[in-house]
């Protein structure tokens, strides 16, 4: 649902509730082109898509489980890279704070060793949390506003287990 609602997201290919490995279901997208870089709009959409499964689960079952762990990990990693590697945070700025293996030294190899202050580390943590919380709340709003469509997609998935993009779009319309 969320992937179909976001214009800057990769197009949906199919969605399935058939378990795959440790995952209870999966959504597949088909990028329209090869990507050498990631735009901020695409990343923001991806963060929202990664939040959507947990939110839908919480709304429909009034509980959560461990199924979203990979999504949580991926969203956190992406938000952290936005802040520390890609200069996509107005608060932290156009500065690289990631690990640089060529600049390692004995002091940095100690736990908590960074080439920046604790104040900067706190600002980074706060900004990562802000990006994730913003995505989560915006996704919750989208899902709530389209709850009827969510219910249609969920019912169809229970009946058919897998839906392609055309079927999902028809349900949304």
Short mmCIF file of N, CA, C and O in Angstrom, two decimals, residues 58-162:
data_model
loop_
_atom_site.label_atom_id
_atom_site.label_comp_id
_atom_site.label_asym_id
_atom_site.label_seq_id
_atom_site.Cartn_x
_atom_site.Cartn_y
_atom_site.Cartn_z
N UNK A 58 0.68 -3.81 13.56
CA UNK A 58 0.21 -3.25 14.83
C UNK A 58 -1.27 -2.85 14.74
O UNK A 58 -2.05 -3.11 15.67
N UNK A 59 -1.67 -2.25 13.63
CA UNK A 59 -3.05 -1.82 13.47
C UNK A 59 -4.03 -2.98 13.33
O UNK A 59 -5.14 -2.92 13.83
N UNK A 60 -3.61 -4.02 12.64
CA UNK A 60 -4.53 -5.12 12.37
C UNK A 60 -4.56 -6.18 13.47
O UNK A 60 -5.59 -6.79 13.71
N UNK A 61 -3.43 -6.39 14.14
CA UNK A 61 -3.39 -7.44 15.16
C UNK A 61 -3.32 -6.89 16.58
O UNK A 61 -3.37 -7.66 17.53
N UNK A 62 -3.14 -5.57 16.72
CA UNK A 62 -3.00 -4.93 18.02
C UNK A 62 -1.84 -5.50 18.82
O UNK A 62 -1.87 -5.56 20.05
N UNK A 63 -0.82 -5.96 18.10
CA UNK A 63 0.39 -6.51 18.70
C UNK A 63 1.49 -6.39 17.67
O UNK A 63 1.24 -6.09 16.51
N UNK A 64 2.71 -6.60 18.07
CA UNK A 64 3.84 -6.64 17.15
C UNK A 64 4.66 -7.89 17.45
O UNK A 64 4.57 -8.45 18.53
N UNK A 65 5.44 -8.31 16.44
CA UNK A 65 6.33 -9.45 16.66
C UNK A 65 7.69 -9.14 16.07
O UNK A 65 7.94 -8.02 15.63
N UNK A 66 8.54 -10.11 16.00
CA UNK A 66 9.92 -9.92 15.54
C UNK A 66 10.06 -9.88 14.03
O UNK A 66 11.16 -9.67 13.52
N UNK A 67 8.97 -10.02 13.30
CA UNK A 67 9.02 -10.09 11.85
C UNK A 67 9.60 -8.87 11.16
O UNK A 67 10.12 -8.96 10.05
N UNK A 68 9.55 -7.71 11.80
CA UNK A 68 10.05 -6.49 11.18
C UNK A 68 11.51 -6.21 11.49
O UNK A 68 12.03 -5.15 11.14
N UNK A 69 12.20 -7.16 12.10
CA UNK A 69 13.58 -6.89 12.54
C UNK A 69 14.49 -6.50 11.38
O UNK A 69 15.31 -5.58 11.52
N UNK A 70 14.38 -7.15 10.24
CA UNK A 70 15.23 -6.79 9.10
C UNK A 70 14.88 -5.40 8.57
O UNK A 70 15.78 -4.64 8.19
N UNK A 71 13.60 -5.05 8.56
CA UNK A 71 13.18 -3.72 8.13
C UNK A 71 13.71 -2.65 9.08
O UNK A 71 14.18 -1.59 8.65
N UNK A 72 13.65 -2.92 10.38
CA UNK A 72 14.16 -1.98 11.38
C UNK A 72 15.66 -1.77 11.18
O UNK A 72 16.16 -0.65 11.19
N UNK A 73 16.36 -2.86 11.00
CA UNK A 73 17.81 -2.79 10.81
C UNK A 73 18.15 -1.99 9.55
O UNK A 73 19.02 -1.11 9.56
N UNK A 74 17.45 -2.27 8.45
CA UNK A 74 17.72 -1.60 7.18
C UNK A 74 17.38 -0.10 7.28
O UNK A 74 18.13 0.74 6.79
N UNK A 75 16.26 0.23 7.91
CA UNK A 75 15.87 1.64 8.04
C UNK A 75 16.88 2.39 8.90
O UNK A 75 17.27 3.52 8.56
N UNK A 76 17.32 1.79 9.99
CA UNK A 76 18.28 2.43 10.87
C UNK A 76 19.60 2.65 10.15
O UNK A 76 20.21 3.73 10.23
N UNK A 77 20.06 1.64 9.42
CA UNK A 77 21.30 1.75 8.67
C UNK A 77 21.19 2.85 7.61
O UNK A 77 22.11 3.66 7.45
N UNK A 78 20.07 2.91 6.93
CA UNK A 78 19.89 3.92 5.88
C UNK A 78 19.85 5.33 6.49
O UNK A 78 20.48 6.25 5.97
N UNK A 79 19.12 5.51 7.58
CA UNK A 79 19.05 6.82 8.24
C UNK A 79 20.42 7.24 8.75
O UNK A 79 20.83 8.40 8.63
N UNK A 80 21.16 6.30 9.33
CA UNK A 80 22.51 6.61 9.83
C UNK A 80 23.42 7.02 8.68
O UNK A 80 24.17 8.00 8.79
N UNK A 81 23.34 6.33 7.56
CA UNK A 81 24.17 6.70 6.41
C UNK A 81 23.78 8.08 5.88
O UNK A 81 24.64 8.84 5.43
N UNK A 82 22.49 8.41 5.92
CA UNK A 82 22.06 9.75 5.50
C UNK A 82 22.79 10.81 6.31
O UNK A 82 23.20 11.84 5.77
N UNK A 83 22.95 10.54 7.60
CA UNK A 83 23.54 11.52 8.52
C UNK A 83 25.07 11.50 8.48
O UNK A 83 25.71 12.54 8.35
N UNK A 84 25.67 10.32 8.61
CA UNK A 84 27.13 10.25 8.81
C UNK A 84 27.94 10.10 7.53
O UNK A 84 29.13 10.42 7.53
N UNK A 85 27.31 9.64 6.44
CA UNK A 85 28.08 9.42 5.21
C UNK A 85 27.64 10.27 4.04
O UNK A 85 28.46 10.65 3.21
N UNK A 86 26.34 10.54 3.94
CA UNK A 86 25.82 11.15 2.71
C UNK A 86 25.52 12.64 2.85
O UNK A 86 25.02 13.26 1.90
N UNK A 87 25.78 13.25 3.99
CA UNK A 87 25.56 14.67 4.17
C UNK A 87 24.12 15.12 3.97
O UNK A 87 23.86 16.22 3.51
N UNK A 88 23.15 14.27 4.33
CA UNK A 88 21.74 14.57 4.10
C UNK A 88 21.02 15.02 5.37
O UNK A 88 19.82 14.81 5.52
N UNK A 89 21.75 15.64 6.26
CA UNK A 89 21.16 16.16 7.49
C UNK A 89 21.53 17.63 7.62
O UNK A 89 22.71 17.97 7.71
N UNK A 90 20.51 18.48 7.65
CA UNK A 90 20.78 19.91 7.83
C UNK A 90 21.39 20.19 9.20
O UNK A 90 22.22 21.07 9.35
N UNK A 91 20.98 19.41 10.19
CA UNK A 91 21.48 19.63 11.56
C UNK A 91 22.96 19.25 11.69
O UNK A 91 23.74 19.98 12.29
N UNK A 92 23.34 18.11 11.13
CA UNK A 92 24.71 17.63 11.27
C UNK A 92 25.60 18.19 10.16
O UNK A 92 26.77 18.45 10.36
N UNK A 93 25.03 18.38 8.98
CA UNK A 93 25.75 19.07 7.91
C UNK A 93 26.44 18.18 6.90
O UNK A 93 26.35 16.96 6.91
N UNK A 94 27.14 18.85 6.03
CA UNK A 94 27.84 18.26 4.89
C UNK A 94 29.24 17.83 5.33
O UNK A 94 30.26 18.35 4.89
N UNK A 95 29.24 16.89 6.29
CA UNK A 95 30.49 16.40 6.87
C UNK A 95 30.42 14.88 6.93
O UNK A 95 29.38 14.32 7.27
N UNK A 96 31.52 14.22 6.62
CA UNK A 96 31.59 12.76 6.69
C UNK A 96 32.01 12.35 8.10
O UNK A 96 33.08 12.71 8.57
N UNK A 97 31.12 11.61 8.77
CA UNK A 97 31.40 11.12 10.11
C UNK A 97 31.52 9.60 10.17
O UNK A 97 31.58 9.02 11.24
N UNK A 98 31.53 8.95 9.01
CA UNK A 98 31.60 7.49 8.99
C UNK A 98 32.99 6.99 9.33
O UNK A 98 33.94 7.77 9.50
N UNK A 99 33.10 5.69 9.43
CA UNK A 99 34.40 5.08 9.70
C UNK A 99 35.25 5.16 8.44
O UNK A 99 34.80 4.88 7.34
N UNK A 100 36.49 5.54 8.61
CA UNK A 100 37.43 5.61 7.50
C UNK A 100 38.59 4.69 7.82
O UNK A 100 39.48 5.03 8.62
N UNK A 101 38.63 3.48 7.23
CA UNK A 101 39.67 2.50 7.58
C UNK A 101 41.09 3.02 7.34
O UNK A 101 42.02 2.59 8.01
N UNK A 102 41.27 3.94 6.41
CA UNK A 102 42.61 4.45 6.13
C UNK A 102 43.11 5.38 7.24
O UNK A 102 44.29 5.64 7.35
N UNK A 103 42.20 5.90 8.05
CA UNK A 103 42.58 6.86 9.09
C UNK A 103 42.51 6.23 10.47
O UNK A 103 42.52 6.93 11.47
N UNK A 104 42.43 4.92 10.57
CA UNK A 104 42.32 4.24 11.86
C UNK A 104 43.62 4.42 12.65
O UNK A 104 44.71 4.45 12.10
N UNK A 105 43.49 4.51 13.96
CA UNK A 105 44.66 4.49 14.82
C UNK A 105 44.29 3.79 16.12
O UNK A 105 43.13 3.45 16.35
N UNK A 106 45.24 3.56 16.97
CA UNK A 106 45.02 2.77 18.19
C UNK A 106 43.94 3.39 19.07
O UNK A 106 43.17 2.68 19.71
N UNK A 107 43.88 4.72 19.14
CA UNK A 107 42.88 5.36 20.01
C UNK A 107 41.48 5.13 19.49
O UNK A 107 40.53 4.97 20.25
N UNK A 108 41.31 5.14 18.18
CA UNK A 108 39.98 4.97 17.60
C UNK A 108 39.50 3.53 17.68
O UNK A 108 38.30 3.27 17.59
N UNK A 109 40.43 2.59 17.82
CA UNK A 109 40.04 1.18 17.90
C UNK A 109 39.46 0.82 19.27
O UNK A 109 38.93 -0.26 19.45
N UNK A 110 39.56 1.72 20.21
CA UNK A 110 38.98 1.47 21.53
C UNK A 110 37.47 1.63 21.45
O UNK A 110 36.96 2.36 20.60
N UNK A 111 36.72 0.93 22.30
CA UNK A 111 35.25 1.07 22.27
C UNK A 111 34.85 2.54 22.41
O UNK A 111 35.38 3.26 23.25
N UNK A 112 33.93 2.95 21.55
CA UNK A 112 33.46 4.33 21.59
C UNK A 112 34.39 5.31 20.91
O UNK A 112 34.15 6.51 20.92
N UNK A 113 35.47 4.80 20.30
CA UNK A 113 36.43 5.69 19.66
C UNK A 113 35.91 6.25 18.35
O UNK A 113 35.52 5.50 17.46
N UNK A 114 35.88 7.57 18.25
CA UNK A 114 35.43 8.25 17.04
C UNK A 114 36.34 9.43 16.80
O UNK A 114 37.04 9.88 17.69
N UNK A 115 36.29 9.96 15.61
CA UNK A 115 37.04 11.18 15.30
C UNK A 115 36.16 12.40 15.53
O UNK A 115 36.37 13.43 14.90
N UNK A 116 35.16 12.28 16.38
CA UNK A 116 34.31 13.42 16.70
C UNK A 116 33.91 13.35 18.16
O UNK A 116 34.05 12.33 18.81
N UNK A 117 33.41 14.48 18.65
CA UNK A 117 33.12 14.60 20.08
C UNK A 117 31.85 13.85 20.47
O UNK A 117 31.05 13.45 19.62
N UNK A 118 31.66 13.71 21.78
CA UNK A 118 30.43 13.12 22.31
C UNK A 118 29.22 13.97 21.95
O UNK A 118 28.13 13.45 21.73
N UNK A 119 29.40 15.29 21.88
CA UNK A 119 28.30 16.18 21.50
C UNK A 119 27.88 15.89 20.07
O UNK A 119 26.69 15.80 19.75
N UNK A 120 28.86 15.70 19.18
CA UNK A 120 28.54 15.36 17.79
C UNK A 120 27.90 13.98 17.72
O UNK A 120 26.93 13.79 16.97
N UNK A 121 28.41 13.02 18.49
CA UNK A 121 27.81 11.68 18.52
C UNK A 121 26.36 11.76 18.96
O UNK A 121 25.49 11.08 18.38
N UNK A 122 26.07 12.58 19.95
CA UNK A 122 24.69 12.75 20.41
C UNK A 122 23.84 13.39 19.33
O UNK A 122 22.70 12.96 19.09
N UNK A 123 24.37 14.38 18.63
CA UNK A 123 23.63 15.03 17.54
C UNK A 123 23.33 14.03 16.42
O UNK A 123 22.23 14.02 15.86
N UNK A 124 24.30 13.16 16.12
CA UNK A 124 24.10 12.13 15.10
C UNK A 124 22.98 11.19 15.53
O UNK A 124 22.06 10.91 14.76
N UNK A 125 23.05 10.71 16.76
CA UNK A 125 22.01 9.80 17.28
C UNK A 125 20.64 10.46 17.24
O UNK A 125 19.65 9.83 16.85
N UNK A 126 20.58 11.71 17.65
CA UNK A 126 19.30 12.42 17.65
C UNK A 126 18.75 12.59 16.23
O UNK A 126 17.54 12.45 16.01
N UNK A 127 19.62 12.86 15.30
CA UNK A 127 19.18 13.06 13.91
C UNK A 127 18.72 11.74 13.29
O UNK A 127 17.72 11.71 12.57
N UNK A 128 19.42 10.65 13.56
CA UNK A 128 18.98 9.34 13.07
C UNK A 128 17.61 9.02 13.64
O UNK A 128 16.69 8.60 12.92
N UNK A 129 17.45 9.24 14.93
CA UNK A 129 16.16 8.98 15.58
C UNK A 129 15.06 9.87 14.99
O UNK A 129 13.95 9.41 14.75
N UNK A 130 15.37 11.13 14.73
CA UNK A 130 14.39 12.04 14.14
C UNK A 130 13.94 11.56 12.76
O UNK A 130 12.75 11.54 12.46
N UNK A 131 14.89 11.15 11.93
CA UNK A 131 14.56 10.66 10.60
C UNK A 131 13.66 9.43 10.65
O UNK A 131 12.68 9.32 9.92
N UNK A 132 13.99 8.49 11.54
CA UNK A 132 13.19 7.28 11.69
C UNK A 132 11.81 7.62 12.25
O UNK A 132 10.79 7.15 11.73
N UNK A 133 11.75 8.43 13.29
CA UNK A 133 10.46 8.79 13.88
C UNK A 133 9.58 9.54 12.88
O UNK A 133 8.37 9.32 12.82
N UNK A 134 10.18 10.44 12.11
CA UNK A 134 9.43 11.18 11.09
C UNK A 134 8.84 10.22 10.06
O UNK A 134 7.67 10.34 9.68
N UNK A 135 9.65 9.28 9.60
CA UNK A 135 9.17 8.29 8.63
C UNK A 135 8.05 7.44 9.24
O UNK A 135 7.04 7.18 8.59
N UNK A 136 8.24 7.02 10.48
CA UNK A 136 7.27 6.15 11.13
C UNK A 136 5.92 6.86 11.30
O UNK A 136 4.87 6.31 10.98
N UNK A 137 5.96 8.10 11.77
CA UNK A 137 4.71 8.84 11.98
C UNK A 137 4.03 9.18 10.66
O UNK A 137 2.80 9.13 10.56
N UNK A 138 4.80 9.54 9.65
CA UNK A 138 4.21 9.84 8.34
C UNK A 138 3.58 8.58 7.75
O UNK A 138 2.49 8.62 7.17
N UNK A 139 4.24 7.45 7.92
CA UNK A 139 3.71 6.18 7.42
C UNK A 139 2.43 5.81 8.17
O UNK A 139 1.45 5.37 7.57
N UNK A 140 2.44 6.00 9.48
CA UNK A 140 1.25 5.71 10.28
C UNK A 140 0.07 6.56 9.77
O UNK A 140 -1.04 6.08 9.63
N UNK A 141 0.33 7.82 9.47
CA UNK A 141 -0.72 8.70 8.94
C UNK A 141 -1.25 8.17 7.61
O UNK A 141 -2.46 8.06 7.41
N UNK A 142 -0.34 7.80 6.71
CA UNK A 142 -0.76 7.28 5.39
C UNK A 142 -1.58 6.01 5.53
O UNK A 142 -2.60 5.85 4.85
N UNK A 143 -1.14 5.11 6.37
CA UNK A 143 -1.85 3.84 6.55
C UNK A 143 -3.22 4.09 7.17
O UNK A 143 -4.23 3.52 6.73
N UNK A 144 -3.27 4.94 8.18
CA UNK A 144 -4.57 5.26 8.79
C UNK A 144 -5.53 5.90 7.81
O UNK A 144 -6.72 5.58 7.79
N UNK A 145 -5.02 6.81 6.97
CA UNK A 145 -5.86 7.48 5.99
C UNK A 145 -6.35 6.52 4.89
O UNK A 145 -7.32 6.82 4.21
N UNK A 146 -5.66 5.41 4.73
CA UNK A 146 -5.99 4.44 3.68
C UNK A 146 -6.29 3.07 4.27
O UNK A 146 -6.05 2.04 3.64
N UNK A 147 -6.83 3.07 5.47
CA UNK A 147 -7.09 1.82 6.19
C UNK A 147 -8.00 0.88 5.39
O UNK A 147 -7.81 -0.33 5.38
N UNK A 148 -8.99 1.44 4.70
CA UNK A 148 -9.89 0.61 3.90
C UNK A 148 -9.13 -0.13 2.80
O UNK A 148 -9.38 -1.31 2.55
N UNK A 149 -8.16 0.54 2.19
CA UNK A 149 -7.35 -0.10 1.15
C UNK A 149 -6.44 -1.17 1.74
O UNK A 149 -6.23 -2.22 1.15
N UNK A 150 -5.91 -0.88 2.92
CA UNK A 150 -5.08 -1.86 3.63
C UNK A 150 -5.88 -3.13 3.89
O UNK A 150 -5.40 -4.25 3.65
N UNK A 151 -7.12 -2.97 4.35
CA UNK A 151 -7.97 -4.13 4.64
C UNK A 151 -8.26 -4.94 3.37
O UNK A 151 -8.26 -6.18 3.41
N UNK A 152 -8.48 -4.25 2.25
CA UNK A 152 -8.73 -4.96 0.99
C UNK A 152 -7.49 -5.76 0.56
O UNK A 152 -7.62 -6.92 0.14
N UNK A 153 -6.34 -5.14 0.65
CA UNK A 153 -5.10 -5.83 0.27
C UNK A 153 -4.86 -7.02 1.21
O UNK A 153 -4.52 -8.12 0.76
N UNK A 154 -5.04 -6.81 2.50
CA UNK A 154 -4.83 -7.89 3.48
C UNK A 154 -5.77 -9.05 3.21
O UNK A 154 -5.35 -10.22 3.23
N UNK A 155 -7.03 -8.77 2.94
CA UNK A 155 -8.00 -9.84 2.66
C UNK A 155 -7.63 -10.61 1.40
O UNK A 155 -7.71 -11.84 1.36
N UNK A 156 -7.21 -9.88 0.37
CA UNK A 156 -6.80 -10.54 -0.87
C UNK A 156 -5.55 -11.39 -0.65
O UNK A 156 -5.43 -12.49 -1.21
N UNK A 157 -4.63 -10.91 0.17
CA UNK A 157 -3.42 -11.70 0.44
C UNK A 157 -3.76 -12.96 1.23
O UNK A 157 -3.17 -14.02 0.99
N UNK A 158 -4.69 -12.87 2.15
CA UNK A 158 -5.09 -14.06 2.91
C UNK A 158 -5.71 -15.09 1.96
O UNK A 158 -5.45 -16.28 2.07
N UNK A 159 -6.46 -14.61 0.99
CA UNK A 159 -7.12 -15.52 0.05
C UNK A 159 -6.16 -16.08 -1.00
O UNK A 159 -6.18 -17.28 -1.29
N UNK A 160 -5.29 -15.22 -1.57
CA UNK A 160 -4.45 -15.63 -2.69
C UNK A 160 -2.97 -15.80 -2.36
O UNK A 160 -2.22 -16.29 -3.19
N UNK A 161 -2.52 -15.32 -1.22
CA UNK A 161 -1.15 -15.39 -0.72
C UNK A 161 -0.16 -14.49 -1.46
O UNK A 161 0.79 -14.01 -0.87
N UNK A 162 -0.34 -14.28 -2.75
CA UNK A 162 0.57 -13.42 -3.52
C UNK A 162 -0.27 -12.57 -4.48
O UNK A 162 -1.21 -13.08 -5.09
#
